[in-house]
Amino acid sequence: MKHVGSSVFPFALALLLSFSWATSAHTHENFLQCMTLRSENSSSTSKVIYTPSNSSYSSILQFSIQNLRFSTPATPKPLVIVTPTHVSHIQAAINCSQTHGMQIRVRSGGHDYEGLSYVSDVPFVLIDLIDLRSISVDAENSTAWVEAGATTGEVYYRIAEKSRTLGFPGGLATTVGVGGHFSGGGYGTLMRKYGLAADNIIDAQLIDAKGRILDRESMGEDLFWAIRGGGGASFGIIVAWKIKLVPVPSTVTVFTVNRNLEQNATKLVHRWQYVAAKLHEDLFIRINLTSVNSSQEGKRTIQASFISLYLGVIDKLLPMMQESFPELGLMREDCIEKSWIESILYFAGFPSDESLDVLLNRTSPTRSRFKAKSDYVQEPISELGLEGIWQRLYEKEGETAFMLLNPYGGRMSEISESEIPFPHRASNIYEIFYVVFWEEEGTAASESHISWMRRLYRYMAPYVSKSPRGAYVNYRDLDIGTNGKGNTSYERARIWGNKYFKSNFDRLVQVKTTVDPANFFKNEQSIPLFSSEWKKGGD
Ligand SMILES: Cc1cc2nc3c(=O)[nH]c(=O)nc-3n(C[C@H](O)[C@H](O)[C@H](O)COP(=O)(O)OP(=O)(O)OC[C@H]3O[C@@H](n4cnc5c(N)ncnc54)[C@H](O)[C@@H]3O)c2cc1C
Ligand SMILES: *[C@@H]1O[C@H](CO)[C@@H](O)[C@H](O)[C@H]1NC(C)=O
Ligand SMILES: *[C@@H]1O[C@H](CO)[C@@H](O)[C@H](O)[C@H]1NC(C)=O
Ligand SMILES: *[C@@H]1O[C@H](CO)[C@@H](O)[C@H](O)[C@H]1NC(C)=O
Ligand SMILES: *[C@@H]1O[C@H](CO)[C@@H](O)[C@H](O)[C@H]1NC(C)=O
Ligand SMILES: *[C@@H]1O[C@H](CO)[C@@H](O)[C@H](O)[C@H]1NC(C)=O
Ligand SMILES: *[C@@H]1O[C@H](CO)[C@@H](O)[C@H](O)[C@H]1NC(C)=O
Ligand SMILES: *[C@@H]1O[C@H](CO)[C@@H](O)[C@H](O)[C@H]1NC(C)=O
Ligand SMILES: *[C@@H]1O[C@H](CO)[C@@H](O)[C@H](O)[C@H]1NC(C)=O
Ligand SMILES: *[C@@H]1O[C@H](CO)[C@@H](O)[C@H](O)[C@H]1NC(C)=O
């Protein structure tokens, strides 16, 4: 990799950094100049840099913001946005950010729950990988190279173009970016058979803090381990992943069975907890819990939707359900046979007549303001415990909330807790995703919904994993590690670190300290450098 000479160095030093909106034009000028000098391909550089004075700055910034809580006039904005079309642009952006003392944020799909990929309190450059999203599928060898800016929908589409009997075990929403998603784990309907997306990564291309382009061999197994579940943002910029494709049958079956309280929902959810993680690994049944209007006027009820993918035909599914979960009363009419790629549309919530091309549409159909959290369940929750959840879903803020219960077991239980940084394996029967949405702008609505979510989370404490109470890093939650315990950033990091990564946290800290000793790749929940304070307790 060649950088253009050292002639610009004095100019870099001359920039004495007091960043504010007032100096942004100045910064832009210097940053742009630095970018041009540093880029291997300088002719293209000016086409990939935006400052607030470029008319498309706003639309580029807004485009992939999924959580509109972080899209207000008061939300801090990047001084510069870079949309690389070439690795040399990334290398230059890293060098120039360091030279000008700016932080960077890296965005692939923009689905971070706390906006960490595009918001920072300090002056920063946004590197948005939207234009690095090529995908090349090698069906013969069941592998693919996928650039980080691709979405899961694009990946599934390109696989299906080549083969209807290959798939990939990633997430269900089709607008999620693989840069964030795969580096934090990534689960979907194939998880019980094949594990997480991160369990199926076989190589990667990453640019480190020194601007070096590394692959699996040159980065070494420690760093390659860390970026498969430890979150990418702490270690470098992931440019591309090489993934292992998995076999899927040409016909799969999906169903959704809705049961409300008058239809024994409480008993069925209770029973599901004993069944779901032990089912055949070809069968995935998740539950969506919401409060809905009851048929009795003016009353509400709880609806449990049992949503399922079976890797096979209806004729095999029905006897399996009769044997394992007869209480649900699944009927042949509830079941629909599809190809695996059509099941992706089904789980993403698209109508059945929608064209597969919708997978290439990067605009999420469900942008709104939200707060989400996660939990892991190791023992079934009692019916009484479930009824307490119903009470909270009936509250006003709970009307726009839902909870997803995602079954573990199968392949998830076979992979060791330390295989990759994602540690939530055999001890769990399912994972809970909680989310509450609201339409209203302003702090009042946001505060009331967020505090509702925190109350629900407190209520759940006795029923979920403990010491640590596990959480999923891709369901980023900045509440974790800020609730009273610990008053240094190290103490707090240890708290969220143990929740997301359990004992893998220490190895992540070691890798971080080795590969990014200056802590350039940094955000509110990035892996910290090793500190002697680590020795002092923490839970
Ligand atoms: C509607 C919706 C549905 C979801 N469904 C699922 C699901 O089914 N299964 C599941 O497991 N998760 C799901 N998620 C969570 C999702 O996996 C995470 O939010 C994930 O981190 C998003 O990745 P992204 O690239 O879109 O996000 P971004 O906001 O772009 O990035 C997330 C984090 O990764 C970092 N990052 C991004 N790209 C790179 C890169 N190239 N190199 C280094 N660091 C990078 C960012 O800096 C940030 O810290 C869902 C989220 C949403 C909003
Ligand atoms: C430089 O950029 C131009 C325009 O984006 C592109 O056509 C060309 O292939 C690039 N050259 C290199 C060496 O990347
Ligand atoms: C943004 O504006 C600058 C200054 O006018 C220009 O040089 C640059 O090419 C613009 N960026 C893009 C991506 O158009
Ligand atoms: C940026 O690149 C130049 C040229 O290669 C190099 O001299 C300089 O040290 C780099 N700066 C940083 C902060 O990495
Ligand atoms: C499959 O992998 C082998 C070995 O790496 C390679 O030689 C071959 O070209 C690959 N097949 C395709 C279609 O790329
Ligand atoms: C509810 O369960 C009872 C037995 O537990 C059963 O008799 C009844 O038919 C069920 N009701 C519905 C609507 O499924
Ligand atoms: C869960 O149900 C609610 C209410 O019907 C719906 O808005 C939401 O999209 C569903 N979520 C999933 C992932 O099925
Ligand atoms: C539910 O009932 C309330 C009040 O009875 C009504 O205002 C609301 O529109 C209903 N919602 C739906 C989705 O039918
Ligand atoms: C992409 O999806 C968005 C959100 O659902 C929709 O508004 C838009 O029309 C779609 N674009 C195309 C080209 O279909
Ligand atoms: C916070 O730090 C101070 C000074 O180090 C210490 O005395 C105090 O016990 C700490 N509080 C907590 C809750 O850890």
XYZ file of N, CA, C and O in Angstrom, residues 33 332 344 356 376 509 526:
28
model
N -7.958 18.054 1.839
C -6.606 18.138 1.292
C -5.783 16.920 1.727
O -5.095 16.297 0.915
N -52.765 -28.260 9.187
C -52.174 -28.192 7.853
C -52.422 -26.829 7.192
O -51.544 -26.271 6.544
N -37.359 -15.980 3.737
C -36.689 -14.755 4.200
C -37.662 -13.574 4.115
O -37.769 -12.767 5.037
N -38.791 -10.814 -5.071
C -37.542 -10.993 -4.326
C -36.664 -9.751 -4.382
O -35.799 -9.545 -3.529
N -31.437 -13.347 28.573
C -31.335 -14.779 28.318
C -32.064 -15.542 29.416
O -31.958 -15.191 30.591
N -10.100 -7.650 25.751
C -9.274 -6.545 26.246
C -7.814 -6.755 25.833
O -7.144 -5.815 25.392
N -16.946 0.583 23.384
C -15.883 -0.165 22.714
C -15.060 -0.879 23.783
O -15.060 -0.480 24.955
